[in-house]
Coordinates of C-alpha atoms (C1' of nucleotides) in Angstrom, one line a residue:
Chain U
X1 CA -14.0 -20.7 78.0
X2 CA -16.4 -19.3 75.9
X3 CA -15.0 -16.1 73.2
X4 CA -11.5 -15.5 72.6
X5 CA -9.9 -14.1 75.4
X6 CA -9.5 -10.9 74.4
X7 CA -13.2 -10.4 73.2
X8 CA -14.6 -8.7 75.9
X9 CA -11.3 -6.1 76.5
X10 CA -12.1 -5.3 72.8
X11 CA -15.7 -4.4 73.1
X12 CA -14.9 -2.3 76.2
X13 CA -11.9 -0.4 74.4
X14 CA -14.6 0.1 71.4
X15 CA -17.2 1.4 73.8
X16 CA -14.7 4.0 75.5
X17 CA -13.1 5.1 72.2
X18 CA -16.7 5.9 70.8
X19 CA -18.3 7.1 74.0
X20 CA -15.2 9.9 74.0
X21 CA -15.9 10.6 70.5
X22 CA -19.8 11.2 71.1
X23 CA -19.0 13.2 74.5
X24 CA -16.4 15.4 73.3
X25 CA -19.2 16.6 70.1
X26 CA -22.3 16.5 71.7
X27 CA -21.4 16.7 75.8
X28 CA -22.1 14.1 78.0
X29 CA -25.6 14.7 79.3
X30 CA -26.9 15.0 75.7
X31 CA -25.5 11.3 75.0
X32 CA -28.0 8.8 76.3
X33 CA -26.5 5.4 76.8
X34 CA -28.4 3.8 74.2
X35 CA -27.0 6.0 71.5
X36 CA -23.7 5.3 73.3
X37 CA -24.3 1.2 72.6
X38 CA -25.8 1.7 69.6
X39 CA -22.3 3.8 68.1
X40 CA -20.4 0.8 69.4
X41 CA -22.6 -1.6 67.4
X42 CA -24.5 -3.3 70.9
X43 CA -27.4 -2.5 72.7
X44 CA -28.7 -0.7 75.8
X45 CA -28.2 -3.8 78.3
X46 CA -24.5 -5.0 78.1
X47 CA -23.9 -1.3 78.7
X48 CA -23.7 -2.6 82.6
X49 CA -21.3 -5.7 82.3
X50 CA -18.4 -3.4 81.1
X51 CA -19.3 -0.4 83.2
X52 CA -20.7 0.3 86.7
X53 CA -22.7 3.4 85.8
X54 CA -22.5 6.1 83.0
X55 CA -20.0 8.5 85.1
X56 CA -17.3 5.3 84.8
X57 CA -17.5 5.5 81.6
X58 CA -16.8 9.6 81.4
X59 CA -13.6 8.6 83.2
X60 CA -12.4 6.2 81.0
X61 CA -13.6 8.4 78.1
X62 CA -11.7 11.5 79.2
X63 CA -8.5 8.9 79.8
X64 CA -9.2 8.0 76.4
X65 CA -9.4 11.7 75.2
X66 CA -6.6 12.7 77.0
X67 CA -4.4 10.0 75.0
X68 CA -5.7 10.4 71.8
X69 CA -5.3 14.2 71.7
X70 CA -1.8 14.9 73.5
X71 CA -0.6 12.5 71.2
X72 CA -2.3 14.5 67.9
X73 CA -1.1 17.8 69.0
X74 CA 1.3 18.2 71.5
X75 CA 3.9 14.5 69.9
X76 CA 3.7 13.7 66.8
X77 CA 5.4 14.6 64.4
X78 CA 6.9 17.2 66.6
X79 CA 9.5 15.0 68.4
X80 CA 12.5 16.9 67.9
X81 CA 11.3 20.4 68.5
X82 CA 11.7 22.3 71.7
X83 CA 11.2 25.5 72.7
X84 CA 9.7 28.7 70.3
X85 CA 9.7 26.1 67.5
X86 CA 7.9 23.2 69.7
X87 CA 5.8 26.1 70.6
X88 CA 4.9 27.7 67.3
X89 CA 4.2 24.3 65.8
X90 CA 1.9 22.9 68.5
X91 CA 0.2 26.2 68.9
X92 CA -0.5 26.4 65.4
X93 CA -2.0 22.7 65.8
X94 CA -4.2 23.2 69.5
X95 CA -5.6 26.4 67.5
X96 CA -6.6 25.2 64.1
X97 CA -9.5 25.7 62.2
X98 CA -9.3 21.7 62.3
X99 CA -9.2 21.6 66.3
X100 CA -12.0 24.0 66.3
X101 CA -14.3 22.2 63.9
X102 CA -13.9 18.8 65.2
X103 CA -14.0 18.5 68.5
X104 CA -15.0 15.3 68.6
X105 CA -11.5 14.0 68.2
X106 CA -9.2 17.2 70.0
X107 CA -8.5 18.0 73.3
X108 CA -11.6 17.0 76.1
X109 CA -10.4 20.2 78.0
X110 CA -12.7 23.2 75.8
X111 CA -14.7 20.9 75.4
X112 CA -16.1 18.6 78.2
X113 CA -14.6 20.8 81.4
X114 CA -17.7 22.9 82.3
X115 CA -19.6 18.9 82.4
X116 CA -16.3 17.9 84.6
X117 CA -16.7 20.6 87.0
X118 CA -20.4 19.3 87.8
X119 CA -19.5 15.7 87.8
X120 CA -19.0 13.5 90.5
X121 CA -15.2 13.5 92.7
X122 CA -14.0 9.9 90.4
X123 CA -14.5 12.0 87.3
X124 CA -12.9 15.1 88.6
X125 CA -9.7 13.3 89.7
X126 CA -8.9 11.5 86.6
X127 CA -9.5 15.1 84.2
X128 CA -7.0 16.6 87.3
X129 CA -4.7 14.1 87.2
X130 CA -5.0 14.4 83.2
X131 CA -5.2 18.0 83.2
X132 CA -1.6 18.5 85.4
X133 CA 0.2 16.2 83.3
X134 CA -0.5 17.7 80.1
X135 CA 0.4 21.1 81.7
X136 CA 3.4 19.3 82.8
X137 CA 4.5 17.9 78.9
X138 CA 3.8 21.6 77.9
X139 CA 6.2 22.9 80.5
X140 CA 9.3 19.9 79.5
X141 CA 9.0 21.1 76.0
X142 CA 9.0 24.7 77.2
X143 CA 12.6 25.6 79.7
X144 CA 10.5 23.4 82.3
X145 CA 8.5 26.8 83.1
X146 CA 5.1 25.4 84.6
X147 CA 3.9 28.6 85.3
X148 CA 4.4 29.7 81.5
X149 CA 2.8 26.3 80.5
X150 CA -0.2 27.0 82.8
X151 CA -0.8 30.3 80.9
X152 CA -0.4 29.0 77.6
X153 CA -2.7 26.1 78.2
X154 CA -5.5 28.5 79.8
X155 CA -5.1 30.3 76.2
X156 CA -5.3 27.7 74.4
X157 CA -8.6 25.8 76.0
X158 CA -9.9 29.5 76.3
X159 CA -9.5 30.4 72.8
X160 CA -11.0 27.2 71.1
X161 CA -13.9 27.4 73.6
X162 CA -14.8 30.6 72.8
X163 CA -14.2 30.6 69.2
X164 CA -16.4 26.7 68.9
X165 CA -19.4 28.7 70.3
X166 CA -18.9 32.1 68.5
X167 CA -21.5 32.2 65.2
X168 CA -19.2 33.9 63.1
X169 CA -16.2 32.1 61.4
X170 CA -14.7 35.3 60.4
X171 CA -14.2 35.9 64.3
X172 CA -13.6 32.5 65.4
X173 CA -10.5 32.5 62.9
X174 CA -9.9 36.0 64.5
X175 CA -9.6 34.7 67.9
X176 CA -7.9 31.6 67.1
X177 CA -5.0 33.8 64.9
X178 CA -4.8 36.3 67.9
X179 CA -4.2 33.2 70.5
X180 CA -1.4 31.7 67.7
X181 CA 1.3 34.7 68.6
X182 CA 3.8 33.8 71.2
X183 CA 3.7 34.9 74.8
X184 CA 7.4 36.9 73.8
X185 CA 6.2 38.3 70.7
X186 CA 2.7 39.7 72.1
X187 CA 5.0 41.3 74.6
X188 CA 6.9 43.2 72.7
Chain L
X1 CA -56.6 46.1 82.8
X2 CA -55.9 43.0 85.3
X3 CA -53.0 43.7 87.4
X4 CA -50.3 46.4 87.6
X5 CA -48.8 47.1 83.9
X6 CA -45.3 46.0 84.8
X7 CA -46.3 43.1 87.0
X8 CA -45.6 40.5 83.6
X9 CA -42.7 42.0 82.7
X10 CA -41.3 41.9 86.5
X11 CA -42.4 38.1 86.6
X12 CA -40.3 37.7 83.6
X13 CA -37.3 39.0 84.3
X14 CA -37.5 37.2 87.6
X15 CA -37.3 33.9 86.2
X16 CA -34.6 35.3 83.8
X17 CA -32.4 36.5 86.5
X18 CA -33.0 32.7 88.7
X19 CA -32.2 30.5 84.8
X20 CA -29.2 33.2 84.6
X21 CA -28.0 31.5 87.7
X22 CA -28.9 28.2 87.3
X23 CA -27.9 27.7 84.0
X24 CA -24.6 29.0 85.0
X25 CA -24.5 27.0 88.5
X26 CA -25.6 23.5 87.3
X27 CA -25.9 23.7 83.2
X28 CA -28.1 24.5 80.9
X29 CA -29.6 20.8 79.5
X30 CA -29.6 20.2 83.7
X31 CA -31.6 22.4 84.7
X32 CA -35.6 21.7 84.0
X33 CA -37.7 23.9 83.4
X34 CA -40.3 23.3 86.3
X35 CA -36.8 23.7 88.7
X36 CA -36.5 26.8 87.0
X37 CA -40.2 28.2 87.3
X38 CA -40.2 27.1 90.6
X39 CA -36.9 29.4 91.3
X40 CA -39.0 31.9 90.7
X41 CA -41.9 31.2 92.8
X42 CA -44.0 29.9 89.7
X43 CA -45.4 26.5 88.2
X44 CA -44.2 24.9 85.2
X45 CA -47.5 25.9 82.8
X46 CA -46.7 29.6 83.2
X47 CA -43.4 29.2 81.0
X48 CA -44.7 29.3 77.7
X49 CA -46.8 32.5 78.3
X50 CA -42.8 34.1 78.5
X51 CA -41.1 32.6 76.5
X52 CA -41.3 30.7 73.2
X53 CA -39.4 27.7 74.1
X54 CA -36.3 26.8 77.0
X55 CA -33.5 27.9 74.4
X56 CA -35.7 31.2 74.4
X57 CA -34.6 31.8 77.8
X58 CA -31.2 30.7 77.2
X59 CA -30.6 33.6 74.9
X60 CA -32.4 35.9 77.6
X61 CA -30.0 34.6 80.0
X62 CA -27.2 35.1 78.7
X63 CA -27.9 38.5 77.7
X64 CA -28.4 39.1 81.9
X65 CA -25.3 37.2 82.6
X66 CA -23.6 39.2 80.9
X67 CA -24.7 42.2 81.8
X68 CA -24.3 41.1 85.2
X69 CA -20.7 40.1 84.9
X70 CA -19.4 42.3 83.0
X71 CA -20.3 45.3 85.9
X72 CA -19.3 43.1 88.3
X73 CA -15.9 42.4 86.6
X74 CA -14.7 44.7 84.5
X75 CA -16.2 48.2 85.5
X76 CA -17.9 48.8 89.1
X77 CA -15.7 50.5 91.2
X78 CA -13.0 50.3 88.3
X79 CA -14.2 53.1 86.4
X80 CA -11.1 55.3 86.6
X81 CA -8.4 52.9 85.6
X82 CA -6.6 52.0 82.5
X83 CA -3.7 50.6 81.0
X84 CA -1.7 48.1 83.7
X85 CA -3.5 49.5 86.8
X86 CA -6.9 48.0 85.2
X87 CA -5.6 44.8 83.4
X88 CA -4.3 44.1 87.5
X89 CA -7.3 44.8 88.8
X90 CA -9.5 43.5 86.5
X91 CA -7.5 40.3 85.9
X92 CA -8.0 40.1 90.3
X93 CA -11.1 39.9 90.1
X94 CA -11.8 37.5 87.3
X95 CA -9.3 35.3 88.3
X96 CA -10.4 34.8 91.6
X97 CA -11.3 32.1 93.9
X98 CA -14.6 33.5 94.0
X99 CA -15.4 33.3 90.6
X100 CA -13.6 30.2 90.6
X101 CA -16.4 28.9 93.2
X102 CA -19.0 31.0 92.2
X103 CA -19.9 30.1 88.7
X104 CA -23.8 31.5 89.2
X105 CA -22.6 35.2 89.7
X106 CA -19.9 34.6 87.1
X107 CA -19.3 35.4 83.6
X108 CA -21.4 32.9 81.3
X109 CA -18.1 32.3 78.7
X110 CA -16.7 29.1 81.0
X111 CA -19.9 28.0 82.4
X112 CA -22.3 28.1 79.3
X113 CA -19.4 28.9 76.5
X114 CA -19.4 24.5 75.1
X115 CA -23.2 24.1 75.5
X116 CA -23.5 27.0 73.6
X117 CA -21.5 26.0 70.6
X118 CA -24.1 23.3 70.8
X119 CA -27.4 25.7 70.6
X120 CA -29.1 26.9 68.2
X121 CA -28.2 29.7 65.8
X122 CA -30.2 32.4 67.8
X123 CA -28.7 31.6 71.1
X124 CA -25.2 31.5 69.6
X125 CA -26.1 35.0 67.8
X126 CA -26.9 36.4 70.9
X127 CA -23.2 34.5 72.6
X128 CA -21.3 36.1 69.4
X129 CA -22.6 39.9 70.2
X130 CA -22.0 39.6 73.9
X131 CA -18.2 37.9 74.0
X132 CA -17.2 39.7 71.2
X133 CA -18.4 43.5 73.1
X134 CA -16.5 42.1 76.0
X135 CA -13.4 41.4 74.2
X136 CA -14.0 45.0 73.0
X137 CA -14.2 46.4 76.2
X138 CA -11.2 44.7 77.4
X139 CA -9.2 46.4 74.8
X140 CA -10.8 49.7 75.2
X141 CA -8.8 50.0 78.5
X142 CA -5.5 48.7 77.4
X143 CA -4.7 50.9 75.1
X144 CA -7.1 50.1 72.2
X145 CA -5.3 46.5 71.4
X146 CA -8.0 44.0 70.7
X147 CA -6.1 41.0 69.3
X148 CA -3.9 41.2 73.0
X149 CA -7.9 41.7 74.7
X150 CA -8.5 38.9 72.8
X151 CA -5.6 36.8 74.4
X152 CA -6.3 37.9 77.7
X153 CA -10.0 36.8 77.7
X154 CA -9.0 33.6 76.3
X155 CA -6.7 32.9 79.1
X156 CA -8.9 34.0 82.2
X157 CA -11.7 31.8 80.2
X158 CA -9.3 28.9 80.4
X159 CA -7.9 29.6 83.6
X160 CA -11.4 29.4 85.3
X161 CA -12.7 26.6 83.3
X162 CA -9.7 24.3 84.4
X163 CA -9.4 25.5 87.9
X164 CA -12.8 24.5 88.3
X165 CA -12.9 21.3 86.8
X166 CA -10.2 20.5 88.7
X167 CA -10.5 18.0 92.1
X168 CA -7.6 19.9 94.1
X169 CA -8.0 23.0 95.4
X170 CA -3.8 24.2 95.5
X171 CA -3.4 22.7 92.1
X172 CA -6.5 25.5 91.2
X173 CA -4.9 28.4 92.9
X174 CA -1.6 27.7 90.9
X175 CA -3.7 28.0 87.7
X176 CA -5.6 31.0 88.9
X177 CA -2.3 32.3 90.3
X178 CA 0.1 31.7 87.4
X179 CA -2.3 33.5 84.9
X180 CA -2.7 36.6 86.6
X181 CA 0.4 37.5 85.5
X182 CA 0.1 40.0 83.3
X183 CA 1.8 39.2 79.5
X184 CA 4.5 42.0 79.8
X185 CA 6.0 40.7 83.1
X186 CA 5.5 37.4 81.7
X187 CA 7.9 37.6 78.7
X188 CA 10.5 39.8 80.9
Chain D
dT1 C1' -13.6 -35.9 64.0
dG2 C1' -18.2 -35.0 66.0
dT3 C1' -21.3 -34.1 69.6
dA4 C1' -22.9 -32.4 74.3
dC5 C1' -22.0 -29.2 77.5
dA6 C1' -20.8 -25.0 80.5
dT7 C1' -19.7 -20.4 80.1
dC8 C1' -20.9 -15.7 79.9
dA9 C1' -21.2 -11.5 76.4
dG10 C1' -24.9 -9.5 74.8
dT11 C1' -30.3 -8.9 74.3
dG12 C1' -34.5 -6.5 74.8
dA13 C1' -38.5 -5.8 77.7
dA14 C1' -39.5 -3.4 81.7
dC15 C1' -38.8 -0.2 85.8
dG16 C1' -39.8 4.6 87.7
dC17 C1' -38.8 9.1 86.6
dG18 C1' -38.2 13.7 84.7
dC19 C1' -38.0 16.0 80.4
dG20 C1' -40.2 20.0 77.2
dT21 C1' -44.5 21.4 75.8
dT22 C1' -49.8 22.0 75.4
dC23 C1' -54.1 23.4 77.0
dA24 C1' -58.6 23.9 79.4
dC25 C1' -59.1 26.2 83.6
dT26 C1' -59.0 29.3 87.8
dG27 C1' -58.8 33.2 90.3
dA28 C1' -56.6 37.8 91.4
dT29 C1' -56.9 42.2 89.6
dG30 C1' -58.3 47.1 87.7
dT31 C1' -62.3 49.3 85.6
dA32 C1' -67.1 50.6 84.7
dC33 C1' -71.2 51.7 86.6
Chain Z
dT1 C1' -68.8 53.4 98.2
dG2 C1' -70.1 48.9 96.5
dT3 C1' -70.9 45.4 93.1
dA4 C1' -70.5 43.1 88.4
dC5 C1' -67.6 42.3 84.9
dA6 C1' -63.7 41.5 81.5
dT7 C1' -59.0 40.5 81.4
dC8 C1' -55.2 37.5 81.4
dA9 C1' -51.2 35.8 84.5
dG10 C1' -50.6 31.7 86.3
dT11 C1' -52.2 26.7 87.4
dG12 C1' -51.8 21.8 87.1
dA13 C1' -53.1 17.7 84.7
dA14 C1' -51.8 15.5 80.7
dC15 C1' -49.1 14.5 76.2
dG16 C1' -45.4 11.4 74.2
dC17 C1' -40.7 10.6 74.8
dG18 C1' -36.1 9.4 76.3
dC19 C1' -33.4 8.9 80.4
dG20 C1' -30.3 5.5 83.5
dT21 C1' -30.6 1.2 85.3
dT22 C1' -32.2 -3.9 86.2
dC23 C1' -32.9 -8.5 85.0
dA24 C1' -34.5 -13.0 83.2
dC25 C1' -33.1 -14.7 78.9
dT26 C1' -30.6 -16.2 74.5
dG27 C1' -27.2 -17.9 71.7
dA28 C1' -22.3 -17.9 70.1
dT29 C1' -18.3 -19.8 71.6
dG30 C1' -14.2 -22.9 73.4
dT31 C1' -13.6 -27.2 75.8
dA32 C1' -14.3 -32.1 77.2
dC33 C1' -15.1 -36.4 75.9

DNA sequence: TGTACATCAGTGAACGCGCGTTCACTGATGTAC
DNA sequence: TGTACATCAGTGAACGCGCGTTCACTGATGTAC
């Protein structure tokens, strides 16, 4: 057999992991497959041995994505906490000045969705299917209140959407501060 | 003088009000601009005598979108509500499964808000002015509050961007549902 | 241990196509006489 | 009232370019002898 074994499944992984990076920053339209190859150190033509067409590769991207940045900001580091102080913590992580400047390694929600909601049924299910479960980790950490969890997601993707394509940093911290306050507190 | 005096400026804001649309409906780097011209019952040549260049008519779009959105949302047949009674009725409207499956007649924020943060400085100028006069408006009519306007907009914006990103329509009523709960009755 | 071979991951030229933009022009119009 | 003219909104061919995808091939590798 010709290469190691596990050559090919490491290209592949190295494709996806840079594919997510490039989609999340510059959308998935505006990434042409040869800049795609190119990030992964290959060119245009093997792009087809590891994937069937370009919108395969958004779903294993957004899988990717998914992994990468519920682990960042909604687990580590934050194992023992539950409620109000699970919540204070990941909030202040989901709305940083960090999440909002880099989106290529946060959450694919803010950033890719609008590109999801055009794309093809395969792509919708997976960011569904991705989508619900991290609503669903938000609610465990949370009193197991999916409703609440659904609300503070909304905020959260809302907030870092709107503040990535607001040209004013002084109101882009604004909104992201604003979003930080607890549900409870805002209330009263 | 050739033709009537407002026969350009009708012409222009023609193909302004079809981009509005499109660009909303099926993106902004999707939508050509000979699909566009030919919206509005023109041929591609004639863009340039409008508009300086495609993220020229961005801007211009969003200004109409808007415009259009924010009547159709916030104020007509609203006008003499305040406090919980509009926050209800407003947060009806936006929230619902006609705007989910309407982006084109919808407010720009979910549709255009990630390309946006990827355009140039004048068409996020234009983005800033708009969002942040809405957020304004918002808290105009609940009691002058704009950091809770502020939350509020960020959770319809995320509520609709997820719900329609998402491949399953109950799971997208749940979202729309769960976040029209207004922030008062949310905490208890 | 050293060589010949079979495998197949990756190459790069080529496909047809649509992109944003430019430009020499056409032809519908209101005005002047 | 009817004709000649000047204006300029809109046309459509053309520009170079990058897109997603295909395919005949190359060459690095592990295995067999």
């Amino acid at each position: 057999m010709p290469y190691p074994i596990d050559h090919k499944h490491k290209t592949h992984a190295r494709i996806v992991d840079r594919a997510s990076r490039l989609f999340r920053k510059k959308g998935y339209l505006a990434t042409g497959v040869d800049v795609l190859m190119g990030a992964a150190g290959l060119t245009r033509g093997g792009f087809y041995a590891h994937f069937r067409n370009k919108a395969a590769l958004l779903a294993e991207a957004l899988e990717h994505a998914f992994d990468e940045s519920e682990a960042n900001m909604m687990s580590r580091g934050l194992e023992g906490l539950t409620g109000d102080a699970w919540l204070r913590a990941a909030s202040e992580r989901y709305l940083s000045t960090t999440h909002r400047s880099l989106p290529e390694e946060g959450c694919a929600v803010p950033s890719l969705g609008a590109e999801v909601a055009r794309a093809p049924a395969s792509v919708r299910r997976v960011f569904t299917k991705r989508a619900e479960a991290m609503r669903d980790r938000i609610a465990e950490r949370i009193s197991g209140d999916r409703r609440e969890a659904t609300r503070l997601l909304a905020r959260w993707v809302g907030a870092v959407l709107i503040a990535r394509a607001v040209d004013d940093r002084a109101l882009a911290d604004e909104i992201l501060d604003a979003c930080r306050e607890a549900p409870e507190r805002a209330a009263r």
